[in-house]
Short mmCIF file of C-alpha atoms in Angstrom, two decimals:
data_model
loop_
_atom_site.label_atom_id
_atom_site.label_comp_id
_atom_site.label_asym_id
_atom_site.label_seq_id
_atom_site.Cartn_x
_atom_site.Cartn_y
_atom_site.Cartn_z
CA MET A 1 40.49 -51.79 -7.15
CA THR A 2 42.53 -50.16 -9.91
CA ASP A 3 41.01 -47.30 -11.85
CA PRO A 4 42.35 -47.50 -15.44
CA PHE A 5 41.57 -43.85 -16.16
CA VAL A 6 43.43 -42.22 -13.29
CA ALA A 7 46.80 -40.64 -13.93
CA GLU A 8 49.12 -39.95 -11.04
CA ARG A 9 49.56 -36.42 -12.34
CA VAL A 10 47.35 -33.97 -14.19
CA SER A 11 48.52 -31.65 -16.95
CA ILE A 12 47.79 -27.94 -16.58
CA ARG A 13 49.27 -26.90 -19.94
CA PRO A 14 49.19 -24.11 -21.07
CA GLY A 15 48.51 -23.06 -17.51
CA VAL A 16 51.60 -21.15 -16.41
CA GLY A 17 51.03 -18.00 -18.46
CA LEU A 18 47.30 -18.04 -17.91
CA TYR A 19 47.60 -18.52 -14.16
CA ALA A 20 49.80 -15.42 -13.99
CA LEU A 21 47.12 -13.47 -15.87
CA PHE A 22 44.01 -14.60 -13.97
CA PRO A 23 44.44 -12.46 -10.81
CA SER A 24 44.28 -9.27 -12.90
CA LEU A 25 40.97 -10.14 -14.54
CA LYS A 26 38.05 -7.80 -13.96
CA TYR A 27 35.79 -9.99 -11.85
CA THR A 28 33.24 -9.09 -9.21
CA PRO A 29 32.86 -11.40 -6.19
CA TRP A 30 29.46 -12.68 -7.33
CA VAL A 31 30.58 -13.34 -10.91
CA ALA A 32 33.70 -15.16 -9.66
CA LEU A 33 31.69 -17.29 -7.22
CA GLY A 34 29.11 -17.79 -9.95
CA GLU A 35 31.71 -19.53 -12.13
CA MET A 36 32.09 -22.20 -9.46
CA VAL A 37 28.33 -22.43 -8.92
CA ASP A 38 27.99 -22.96 -12.69
CA ASN A 39 30.28 -26.00 -12.51
CA SER A 40 28.12 -27.50 -9.78
CA ILE A 41 24.93 -26.86 -11.75
CA GLN A 42 26.45 -28.29 -14.93
CA SER A 43 27.44 -31.48 -13.09
CA TYR A 44 23.94 -31.74 -11.59
CA LEU A 45 22.12 -31.22 -14.89
CA GLU A 46 24.33 -33.67 -16.76
CA TYR A 47 23.87 -36.47 -14.21
CA LYS A 48 20.48 -35.53 -12.77
CA ASP A 49 18.82 -38.90 -13.44
CA GLU A 50 21.72 -40.84 -11.90
CA LEU A 51 21.76 -38.56 -8.83
CA ILE A 52 18.05 -39.03 -8.22
CA ALA A 53 18.32 -42.76 -8.80
CA LEU A 54 21.02 -43.03 -6.14
CA ASN A 55 19.60 -40.57 -3.58
CA GLY A 56 15.87 -40.87 -4.15
CA PRO A 57 13.22 -38.40 -5.45
CA GLY A 58 13.88 -35.96 -2.61
CA TYR A 59 17.40 -35.21 -3.82
CA LYS A 60 18.29 -31.56 -4.47
CA LEU A 61 21.52 -30.04 -5.59
CA ARG A 62 23.00 -28.21 -2.61
CA ILE A 63 25.77 -25.62 -2.96
CA ASP A 64 27.27 -24.20 0.24
CA ILE A 65 29.48 -21.12 0.21
CA ASN A 66 31.24 -20.24 3.46
CA PHE A 67 33.48 -17.28 4.28
CA THR A 68 35.86 -17.54 7.24
CA GLY A 69 37.75 -14.47 8.44
CA GLY A 70 40.58 -14.14 10.92
CA GLU A 71 44.32 -14.35 10.38
CA GLN A 72 43.97 -16.92 7.59
CA PRO A 73 40.73 -16.07 5.75
CA THR A 74 39.32 -18.83 3.55
CA ILE A 75 36.44 -19.41 1.19
CA LEU A 76 34.79 -22.83 0.88
CA ILE A 77 32.51 -23.86 -1.98
CA ALA A 78 31.05 -27.36 -1.56
CA ASP A 79 28.37 -29.23 -3.51
CA ASN A 80 26.67 -32.60 -3.63
CA ALA A 81 26.67 -32.81 -7.42
CA ALA A 82 28.15 -35.71 -9.40
CA GLY A 83 31.80 -34.77 -8.82
CA ILE A 84 34.58 -34.92 -11.42
CA PHE A 85 34.94 -38.29 -13.09
CA ALA A 86 38.39 -39.79 -13.68
CA LYS A 87 37.99 -39.51 -17.45
CA ASP A 88 37.37 -35.75 -17.09
CA ILE A 89 40.26 -34.92 -14.72
CA ASP A 90 42.59 -33.46 -17.37
CA ARG A 91 39.85 -31.42 -18.99
CA ALA A 92 38.57 -30.13 -15.62
CA PHE A 93 41.96 -28.83 -14.44
CA THR A 94 43.53 -27.64 -17.68
CA PRO A 95 42.62 -24.02 -18.60
CA ALA A 96 40.70 -23.37 -21.82
CA MET A 97 39.68 -27.00 -22.39
CA PRO A 98 35.89 -26.81 -22.93
CA PRO A 99 33.61 -29.63 -21.77
CA LEU A 100 32.50 -32.25 -24.28
CA ASN A 101 28.87 -31.38 -23.54
CA ARG A 102 28.40 -27.67 -24.29
CA SER A 103 24.62 -27.70 -24.26
CA GLY A 104 24.56 -26.60 -20.62
CA ILE A 105 25.78 -23.66 -18.60
CA SER A 106 29.51 -24.54 -18.84
CA GLN A 107 31.06 -23.43 -22.10
CA TYR A 108 34.72 -22.49 -22.30
CA GLY A 109 36.49 -24.61 -19.70
CA ILE A 110 38.09 -21.62 -18.04
CA GLY A 111 35.66 -20.27 -15.45
CA MET A 112 36.52 -22.31 -12.34
CA LYS A 113 40.27 -21.95 -12.83
CA SER A 114 40.23 -18.24 -13.64
CA SER A 115 37.84 -17.28 -10.82
CA ALA A 116 39.71 -19.39 -8.24
CA CYS A 117 43.01 -17.70 -9.23
CA TRP A 118 41.37 -14.28 -9.10
CA TYR A 119 40.31 -14.95 -5.53
CA SER A 120 43.25 -17.00 -4.28
CA ASN A 121 46.97 -17.80 -4.60
CA TYR A 122 46.53 -21.22 -3.06
CA PHE A 123 43.50 -23.46 -3.47
CA THR A 124 42.62 -27.13 -3.29
CA ILE A 125 39.97 -29.03 -5.20
CA LYS A 126 38.76 -32.30 -3.72
CA THR A 127 36.22 -34.37 -5.62
CA GLN A 128 34.50 -37.73 -5.45
CA ALA A 129 32.67 -38.82 -8.57
CA LEU A 130 29.27 -40.46 -8.48
CA GLY A 131 29.66 -44.19 -7.83
CA ASP A 132 33.43 -43.97 -7.34
CA GLU A 133 35.32 -45.39 -4.37
CA ILE A 134 38.25 -42.98 -4.68
CA SER A 135 38.39 -39.28 -3.88
CA ARG A 136 40.91 -37.10 -5.69
CA THR A 137 42.57 -33.89 -4.52
CA VAL A 138 44.63 -31.42 -6.56
CA ILE A 139 46.50 -28.53 -4.92
CA PHE A 140 47.13 -25.32 -6.85
CA ASP A 141 49.97 -23.25 -5.37
CA ILE A 142 49.89 -20.48 -7.96
CA LYS A 143 53.09 -18.70 -6.90
CA LYS A 144 55.01 -21.98 -7.02
CA ILE A 145 53.46 -22.99 -10.34
CA ILE A 146 54.61 -19.71 -11.88
CA SER A 147 58.10 -19.68 -10.33
CA ASP A 148 58.79 -23.36 -11.15
CA GLN A 149 57.11 -23.24 -14.56
CA THR A 150 55.07 -26.27 -13.47
CA MET A 151 53.25 -28.14 -16.24
CA GLU A 152 51.80 -31.01 -14.20
CA LEU A 153 50.35 -31.38 -10.72
CA ASP A 154 50.12 -34.39 -8.45
CA ILE A 155 46.76 -36.04 -7.83
CA GLN A 156 46.28 -37.17 -4.25
CA LYS A 157 44.01 -40.23 -4.17
CA GLU A 158 42.23 -41.61 -1.17
CA GLN A 159 40.07 -44.70 -0.68
CA VAL A 160 36.68 -43.66 0.71
CA ARG A 161 34.38 -45.62 2.97
CA ASN A 162 31.10 -44.13 1.76
CA GLN A 163 30.89 -45.03 -1.90
CA LYS A 164 27.50 -43.30 -2.13
CA ALA A 165 29.08 -39.94 -1.30
CA HIS A 166 29.70 -37.57 -4.19
CA GLY A 167 30.50 -33.94 -4.87
CA THR A 168 33.28 -31.37 -4.98
CA ARG A 169 34.91 -29.08 -2.38
CA ILE A 170 36.96 -26.03 -3.33
CA ILE A 171 38.94 -24.30 -0.57
CA LEU A 172 40.52 -20.92 -1.36
CA ARG A 173 43.37 -19.61 0.83
CA ASP A 174 46.02 -16.86 0.60
CA LEU A 175 43.34 -14.61 -0.85
CA ASN A 176 43.86 -11.82 -3.38
CA GLN A 177 40.46 -10.35 -2.53
CA PRO A 178 38.94 -9.47 0.84
CA ILE A 179 36.38 -11.74 2.47
CA PRO A 180 32.89 -10.28 1.90
CA MET A 181 31.71 -9.06 5.29
CA ALA A 182 28.59 -7.23 6.49
CA GLY A 183 27.26 -5.11 3.61
CA ALA A 184 29.57 -6.73 1.07
CA ALA A 185 28.33 -10.20 2.06
CA SER A 186 24.75 -8.96 1.74
CA ARG A 187 25.48 -7.77 -1.79
CA VAL A 188 26.95 -11.15 -2.72
CA ARG A 189 23.82 -12.88 -1.39
CA SER A 190 21.55 -10.50 -3.30
CA TYR A 191 23.44 -10.92 -6.56
CA LEU A 192 23.63 -14.71 -6.40
CA LYS A 193 19.95 -14.84 -5.51
CA SER A 194 19.12 -12.72 -8.53
CA MET A 195 21.59 -14.52 -10.82
CA TYR A 196 20.15 -18.00 -10.13
CA ARG A 197 16.54 -16.90 -9.63
CA ASP A 198 15.17 -19.40 -12.16
CA PHE A 199 16.68 -22.39 -10.34
CA LEU A 200 15.72 -21.04 -6.90
CA LYS A 201 12.10 -20.17 -7.63
CA ASN A 202 11.52 -23.71 -8.90
CA GLN A 203 13.13 -24.98 -5.67
CA GLU A 204 15.31 -27.16 -7.86
CA ILE A 205 18.56 -26.29 -6.14
CA GLU A 206 19.62 -24.85 -2.80
CA ILE A 207 22.38 -22.28 -2.37
CA SER A 208 23.53 -21.19 1.07
CA ILE A 209 26.00 -18.53 2.18
CA ASN A 210 27.41 -19.07 5.66
CA GLY A 211 24.49 -21.39 6.35
CA ASP A 212 21.73 -19.00 5.20
CA LEU A 213 19.69 -20.37 2.31
CA LEU A 214 19.01 -18.01 -0.56
CA ASP A 215 15.35 -17.60 -1.41
CA ALA A 216 13.85 -16.77 -4.77
CA ALA A 217 13.53 -13.06 -5.48
CA PRO A 218 9.78 -12.28 -5.73
CA MET A 219 8.08 -10.63 -8.68
CA ALA A 220 4.81 -8.74 -8.12
CA TRP A 221 2.96 -7.39 -11.15
CA LEU A 222 0.71 -4.34 -11.15
CA LYS A 223 -3.04 -4.98 -11.22
CA ALA A 224 -4.90 -1.89 -12.39
CA PRO A 225 -7.12 -0.58 -15.20
CA TYR A 226 -5.46 0.91 -18.26
CA TRP A 227 -4.56 4.58 -17.95
CA ASP A 228 -4.71 6.90 -20.89
CA LYS A 229 -3.80 10.58 -20.66
CA LYS A 230 -7.10 11.37 -18.91
CA GLY A 231 -6.94 8.64 -16.29
CA PRO A 232 -8.08 5.05 -15.70
CA THR A 233 -10.38 3.26 -18.14
CA GLY A 234 -11.94 -0.21 -18.08
CA ASP A 235 -11.37 -3.10 -15.69
CA SER A 236 -8.24 -4.01 -13.76
CA ILE A 237 -5.83 -6.44 -15.42
CA GLU A 238 -2.43 -7.87 -14.53
CA TRP A 239 0.21 -5.91 -16.39
CA VAL A 240 2.62 -8.52 -17.73
CA LYS A 241 2.96 -9.74 -21.31
CA SER A 242 4.81 -12.71 -22.81
CA PHE A 243 6.48 -12.53 -26.21
CA GLU A 244 8.63 -14.39 -28.69
CA ILE A 245 10.51 -12.73 -31.54
CA GLU A 246 12.90 -13.95 -34.23
CA LEU A 247 16.05 -12.02 -35.07
CA ASN A 248 15.88 -12.61 -38.80
CA ASP A 249 16.87 -9.12 -40.01
CA SER A 250 20.34 -9.30 -38.46
CA PHE A 251 20.84 -13.00 -39.06
CA VAL A 252 23.88 -14.13 -41.05
CA PRO A 253 23.95 -17.92 -41.61
CA ASP A 254 27.12 -19.93 -41.24
CA PRO A 255 27.87 -23.67 -41.53
CA GLY A 256 27.05 -24.33 -37.87
CA ASN A 257 24.13 -21.93 -37.64
CA THR A 258 21.43 -21.96 -40.30
CA THR A 259 18.38 -20.82 -38.31
CA PRO A 260 17.70 -17.27 -37.07
CA PRO A 261 17.81 -17.15 -33.24
CA LYS A 262 14.70 -16.48 -31.19
CA ILE A 263 14.39 -14.66 -27.90
CA ARG A 264 11.38 -14.89 -25.65
CA GLY A 265 10.30 -13.73 -22.23
CA GLU A 266 7.88 -11.59 -20.27
CA ILE A 267 7.85 -7.90 -19.47
CA GLY A 268 5.50 -6.11 -17.12
CA ILE A 269 4.90 -3.26 -14.72
CA LEU A 270 5.89 -3.49 -11.06
CA ALA A 271 3.05 -3.40 -8.54
CA ARG A 272 5.06 -0.79 -6.67
CA GLY A 273 7.44 1.45 -8.55
CA ASP A 274 11.06 1.03 -7.55
CA THR A 275 14.00 2.59 -9.37
CA LYS A 276 16.33 -0.04 -7.89
CA ARG A 277 14.33 -3.02 -9.18
CA ALA A 278 13.18 -1.88 -12.59
CA GLY A 279 15.19 -3.30 -15.47
CA LEU A 280 15.50 -6.23 -17.85
CA ALA A 281 17.31 -9.46 -16.97
CA LEU A 282 18.88 -11.37 -19.85
CA ILE A 283 18.76 -15.08 -19.00
CA TRP A 284 21.10 -17.48 -20.75
CA ARG A 285 20.39 -21.16 -20.11
CA ARG A 286 18.52 -20.28 -16.93
CA LYS A 287 21.24 -18.03 -15.50
CA VAL A 288 20.98 -14.23 -15.50
CA VAL A 289 24.06 -13.05 -17.37
CA GLN A 290 23.16 -9.39 -17.80
CA GLY A 291 20.89 -7.13 -15.75
CA VAL A 292 21.33 -9.13 -12.56
CA GLY A 293 21.24 -5.92 -10.51
CA ASN A 294 17.47 -5.41 -10.79
CA LEU A 295 16.32 -8.08 -8.32
CA ALA A 296 19.54 -7.58 -6.36
CA GLU A 297 18.26 -4.03 -5.77
CA SER A 298 21.62 -2.61 -6.74
CA PRO A 299 22.64 0.18 -9.12
CA ASP A 300 25.31 -2.08 -10.66
CA ASP A 301 24.69 -4.32 -13.66
CA LEU A 302 21.33 -2.93 -14.70
CA TYR A 303 20.09 -3.39 -18.26
CA ARG A 304 17.83 -0.48 -19.12
CA PRO A 305 18.17 0.25 -22.82
CA TYR A 306 16.97 3.68 -23.92
CA GLN A 307 14.59 2.19 -26.49
CA ILE A 308 12.49 0.77 -23.65
CA TYR A 309 13.31 2.98 -20.67
CA SER A 310 13.81 6.40 -22.25
CA THR A 311 15.75 8.94 -20.16
CA ALA A 312 16.97 8.71 -16.57
CA ASN A 313 13.96 10.59 -15.18
CA SER A 314 11.24 8.56 -16.90
CA PHE A 315 8.41 6.57 -15.32
CA GLU A 316 9.55 3.53 -17.28
CA ARG A 317 12.78 3.41 -15.25
CA GLN A 318 10.71 3.14 -12.10
CA ARG A 319 8.14 0.61 -13.28
CA ILE A 320 9.12 -1.73 -16.11
CA ILE A 321 10.72 -5.05 -15.27
CA GLY A 322 11.18 -8.21 -17.30
CA GLU A 323 13.08 -11.40 -18.00
CA ILE A 324 14.26 -12.31 -21.49
CA ASP A 325 15.54 -15.75 -22.46
CA VAL A 326 18.50 -15.25 -24.79
CA SER A 327 19.79 -18.83 -24.68
CA GLU A 328 20.06 -19.01 -28.49
CA LEU A 329 22.56 -16.14 -28.54
CA ARG A 330 26.25 -16.17 -27.68
CA VAL A 331 27.58 -15.33 -24.23
CA THR A 332 30.90 -13.78 -23.19
CA SER A 333 33.66 -16.00 -21.80
CA PHE A 334 32.83 -14.94 -18.22
CA LYS A 335 29.09 -15.33 -18.84
CA ASP A 336 28.49 -11.79 -17.58
CA ALA A 337 26.99 -10.34 -20.77
CA ILE A 338 25.57 -11.29 -24.15
CA ASN A 339 28.00 -11.27 -27.07
CA TRP A 340 25.64 -9.62 -29.53
CA ARG A 341 26.35 -10.10 -33.20
CA PRO A 342 26.17 -6.98 -35.41
CA GLY A 343 22.64 -5.62 -35.49
CA GLN A 344 21.16 -8.19 -33.10
CA GLU A 345 20.63 -5.97 -30.07
CA GLU A 346 19.18 -3.13 -32.12
CA GLU A 347 16.74 -5.50 -33.85
CA ALA A 348 15.77 -7.17 -30.57
CA LEU A 349 15.04 -3.88 -28.80
CA LYS A 350 13.12 -2.48 -31.77
CA LYS A 351 10.88 -5.55 -31.92
CA ILE A 352 10.39 -5.69 -28.15
CA LYS A 353 9.39 -2.03 -28.12
CA ALA A 354 6.94 -2.60 -30.98
CA PHE A 355 5.42 -5.48 -29.02
CA LEU A 356 5.07 -3.35 -25.87
CA ASN A 357 3.44 -0.57 -27.89
CA ASP A 358 1.02 -2.94 -29.66
CA GLY A 359 -2.72 -3.15 -29.03
CA GLU A 360 -5.37 -0.82 -27.68
CA GLU A 361 -3.77 -0.85 -24.22
CA PRO A 362 0.00 -0.60 -24.86
CA LEU A 363 2.15 -1.47 -21.89
CA LEU A 364 4.70 1.31 -22.37
CA ARG A 365 1.98 3.94 -22.52
CA MET A 366 0.41 2.45 -19.39
CA ALA A 367 3.73 2.65 -17.51
CA ARG A 368 4.07 6.28 -18.52
CA ASN A 369 0.53 7.38 -17.68
CA TYR A 370 -0.24 5.35 -14.57
CA ARG A 371 -0.62 7.19 -11.28
CA VAL A 372 -1.01 5.60 -7.86
CA MET A 373 -4.43 6.42 -6.37
CA GLU A 374 -4.82 5.14 -2.83
CA GLY A 375 -7.14 7.73 -1.31
CA SER A 376 -4.19 9.21 0.54
CA ILE A 377 -0.84 10.76 -0.19
CA LYS A 378 1.21 8.63 -2.54
CA ASP A 379 3.77 6.58 -0.67
CA LYS A 380 2.48 8.17 2.52
CA LYS A 381 5.08 6.76 4.87
CA ASP A 382 8.04 7.91 2.76
CA ALA A 383 6.42 11.28 2.16
CA ARG A 384 5.74 11.73 5.88
CA ASN A 385 9.37 10.93 6.74
CA THR A 386 10.58 13.38 4.11
CA VAL A 387 8.33 16.22 5.27
CA ASP A 388 9.15 15.68 8.95
CA GLY A 389 12.86 15.49 8.17
CA ILE A 390 12.81 18.82 6.35
CA THR A 391 10.89 20.67 9.07
CA SER A 392 13.07 19.15 11.79
CA ALA A 393 16.23 20.20 9.97
CA THR A 394 14.86 23.70 9.41
CA SER A 395 13.93 24.07 13.08
CA SER A 396 17.34 22.89 14.32
CA LEU A 397 19.56 24.73 11.86
CA ILE A 398 17.94 28.18 12.04
CA ASP A 399 18.28 29.91 15.41
CA PHE A 400 15.24 32.14 15.23
CA GLU A 401 15.36 32.93 18.97
CA ASN A 402 18.79 34.61 18.70
CA ASP A 403 18.35 35.90 15.16
CA SER A 404 18.92 39.64 14.92
CA ASP A 405 15.89 39.84 12.63
CA PRO A 406 13.61 36.98 13.72
CA LEU A 407 10.36 36.04 12.07
CA VAL A 408 7.67 37.80 14.09
CA LEU A 409 4.15 36.83 13.21
CA ASP A 410 1.92 39.71 12.26
CA ALA A 411 -1.77 38.90 12.27
CA ALA A 412 -2.44 41.98 10.19
CA SER A 413 -0.23 40.75 7.40
CA THR A 414 -2.31 38.95 4.83
CA ILE A 415 -1.75 37.58 1.38
CA GLU A 416 -4.29 37.38 -1.37
CA ILE A 417 -4.66 33.67 -2.28
CA PRO A 418 -7.55 32.25 -4.33
CA GLU A 419 -9.41 29.57 -2.38
CA PRO A 420 -8.66 26.06 -3.75
CA ALA A 421 -11.52 24.19 -5.37
CA ARG A 422 -11.47 21.46 -2.68
CA THR A 423 -10.43 21.41 0.96
CA ASP A 424 -11.27 17.79 1.84
CA VAL A 425 -8.27 16.18 0.18
CA PRO A 426 -5.64 14.17 2.09
CA SER A 427 -2.55 16.02 3.21
CA ILE A 428 0.58 15.65 5.33
CA LYS A 429 1.45 18.53 7.63
CA SER A 430 4.55 19.17 9.69
CA TYR A 431 5.37 22.13 11.91
CA ILE A 432 8.49 24.28 12.05
CA LYS A 433 9.05 25.47 15.62
CA LEU A 434 10.47 28.96 15.35
CA ARG A 435 10.29 29.96 19.02
CA PRO A 436 10.18 28.04 22.30
CA ASN A 437 6.70 26.90 23.39
CA TYR A 438 5.15 27.95 20.10
CA SER A 439 4.56 24.99 17.82
CA ASN A 440 2.68 26.32 14.82
CA ASP A 441 4.60 29.28 13.43
CA ILE A 442 4.97 27.78 9.93
CA VAL A 443 3.40 24.62 8.57
CA LEU A 444 4.84 22.70 5.63
CA GLU A 445 1.95 20.89 3.94
CA LEU A 446 2.10 18.26 1.20
CA LYS A 447 -1.33 17.99 -0.39
CA GLU A 448 -2.67 15.87 -3.22
CA GLN A 449 -5.10 18.09 -5.06
CA GLY A 450 -5.19 17.64 -8.80
CA SER A 451 -7.95 20.23 -9.22
CA ASP A 452 -5.69 23.00 -7.92
CA PRO A 453 -3.72 24.63 -10.77
CA GLN A 454 -1.16 26.05 -8.30
CA TRP A 455 2.03 24.14 -7.46
CA LEU A 456 2.85 26.27 -4.39
CA ARG A 457 0.62 28.27 -2.06
CA VAL A 458 1.40 30.46 0.96
CA SER A 459 -1.48 31.23 3.29
CA HIS A 460 -1.88 33.11 6.59
CA ASP A 461 -4.91 32.49 8.83
CA GLU A 462 -6.49 34.65 11.52
CA ASP A 463 -4.72 32.70 14.28
CA GLY A 464 -1.35 33.84 13.00
CA LYS A 465 -0.33 30.57 11.38
CA TRP A 466 1.51 30.52 8.07
CA THR A 467 1.17 27.49 5.79
CA VAL A 468 3.40 26.64 2.83
CA THR A 469 1.44 24.13 0.71
CA VAL A 470 2.94 22.03 -2.10
CA ASN A 471 0.47 20.32 -4.44
CA ARG A 472 1.71 16.73 -4.81
CA ASP A 473 -0.67 16.10 -7.72
CA HIS A 474 0.43 19.09 -9.82
CA PRO A 475 1.56 18.21 -13.40
CA PHE A 476 5.09 19.36 -12.57
CA MET A 477 5.29 16.96 -9.60
CA ASN A 478 3.76 14.11 -11.57
CA SER A 479 6.27 14.58 -14.37
CA PHE A 480 9.45 14.87 -12.33
CA VAL A 481 8.97 13.72 -8.74
CA GLU A 482 6.64 10.78 -9.45
CA ALA A 483 9.21 9.24 -11.78
CA SER A 484 12.01 9.60 -9.25
CA PRO A 485 10.66 9.57 -5.66
CA HIS A 486 14.06 10.46 -4.20
CA THR A 487 13.68 13.93 -5.78
CA LEU A 488 10.76 14.79 -3.46
CA GLU A 489 13.03 16.14 -0.72
CA PRO A 490 15.01 18.69 -2.79
CA VAL A 491 11.80 19.92 -4.45
CA LEU A 492 10.12 20.40 -1.05
CA ARG A 493 13.19 22.20 0.28
CA ILE A 494 13.13 24.64 -2.65
CA ALA A 495 9.39 25.16 -2.21
CA LEU A 496 9.84 25.83 1.52
CA ALA A 497 12.65 28.29 0.82
CA ILE A 498 10.41 30.21 -1.61
CA GLY A 499 7.59 30.16 0.93
CA ILE A 500 9.69 31.38 3.86
CA ALA A 501 11.24 34.10 1.68
CA GLU A 502 7.73 35.29 0.81
CA ILE A 503 6.70 35.26 4.48
CA GLN A 504 9.75 37.34 5.39
CA GLY A 505 8.91 39.78 2.63
CA LYS A 506 5.30 40.15 3.78
CA ILE A 507 6.39 40.69 7.39
CA ALA A 508 8.85 43.32 6.20
CA GLY A 509 5.98 45.15 4.53
CA TYR A 510 6.57 44.32 0.87
CA SER A 511 3.16 44.08 -0.74
CA THR A 512 4.60 42.35 -3.81
CA ALA A 513 6.37 39.60 -1.87
CA GLY A 514 4.16 36.93 -3.46
CA PHE A 515 4.90 37.98 -7.03
CA LEU A 516 7.82 35.58 -7.46
CA ARG A 517 5.79 32.58 -6.29
CA LEU A 518 2.84 33.48 -8.49
CA SER A 519 5.15 33.81 -11.49
CA ILE A 520 6.73 30.44 -10.73
CA ASN A 521 3.27 28.84 -10.52
CA ASP A 522 2.31 30.33 -13.85
CA LEU A 523 5.49 29.13 -15.56
CA LEU A 524 5.19 25.63 -14.13
CA LYS A 525 1.57 25.40 -15.20
CA LYS A 526 2.06 26.64 -18.76
CA TYR A 527 5.55 25.78 -19.92
CA LEU A 528 7.68 23.76 -17.52
CA SER A 529 5.45 20.94 -16.29
CA SER A 530 6.23 18.33 -18.98
CA ARG A 531 9.36 16.25 -19.51
CA ASN A 532 11.14 16.53 -22.84
CA ASP A 533 11.61 12.77 -23.06
CA ILE A 534 7.83 12.21 -23.16
CA THR A 535 7.47 14.61 -26.06
CA ILE A 536 10.34 12.94 -27.88
CA GLU A 537 8.91 9.49 -27.16
CA ILE A 538 5.46 10.42 -28.49
CA GLU A 539 7.02 11.89 -31.63
CA GLU A 540 9.06 8.71 -32.16
CA GLU A 541 5.96 6.54 -31.77
CA GLU A 542 4.05 8.67 -34.26
CA ASN A 543 6.94 8.46 -36.72
CA ASP A 544 7.18 4.68 -36.28
CA SER A 545 3.47 4.29 -36.97
#
């Protein structure tokens, strides 16, 4: 059967110059692979009804990505979408020819070609269109195309037996980029999972990498009563809010655009604070195009604007997460960011912040004030590991047995310490072994005791045991360590150093050895326990109101 649309050759004009440029583009592996995934999704969405009619109601789009190492590493991307129809061959293979239907995820007609050239010097594309009895293969030998100034490529056609088969296979060889292995492969999986979260969580499509299916990244919202500055009030609620705003202040009409764009979404507080996951994801036509790093648990590509997240050490950066549909805005050519028009981003963030600050129980204030109360040390497992790690390191690095001036416990040495208001609060204790067969020379204790005004205490009991106690619920700790849990270890190390220095001073007979610690406690209580960004934020809110 003769296909009247098929040409024996396909034009790639103005491909030569562009193909020479593509390898130097600033892609990441997940963005480059995402360009090819986008083509599969676009094909699926455009012909969804026909695909289901042919395959039945159980049909799902399946995209398989496979990396093969060895002497000739290759990357395979295969789908069971509708394939490339004969009438679309020229447009599919010619750079910068956009699709006729631009209502979907494909926009500029450059993504598949540019990303394939970034990854590879030699790639083949084999496709069979839905309902077609011919498969078509085009080979791109980039070095040869450039050297020969090639303007057209041959199309290899093949009669197929299974006319119900359909889809596209892209095989990349002679790679410009390394095959993602081990940790790099894990990052690619995490990013693609986050990037296509909307499709995956609806179980509408399946994406696999080396045979492993990607699952939808979960989202767990905090359930707790509202916290004001004094503590919890009222009943527990789920802390997530939906919104819709119109960007009318920054809107400039043009002949093709006469209506101000709207953005909508939901923003909430994570059930468990996590500095790697907090952030906003900007979703354009169901694909995350900016902020994909939050559910990928990666420090790259995070969208945490200051208007919402304040400074780097704020509670908001640990707790606030959200997804914003920006499909009515413009996207960059690589679909890796929003192409904001003048004033749009500023207006959007101002209105989102106003929404989050609205009502008697504002979400931003909740994120800032909330404290985890579990009846035990916050994040007990992590805190235990941190405390044990510090005491173990101290024991192994300091050779007290051979020290010319070792710490010798003196039961007569005492230190005047006011008794804390409560002694029945949860604590984590770990012992520093200073001498063989003696396990309790110094104890590092992490205690959660909000009623104690002291950040650091040093005590000496009648059995000869010294204890350096850090109050985990002191305002200083709540302001700085709560917002960034990874800062617990350096703070504990400094506290332990102050404590051991005081113990050495007391043993040496200095009656004023505790003066420095007492002064530090006083300064932290009166002047140094609050973060500047909170004060600035409160002042800004008062000015806005």
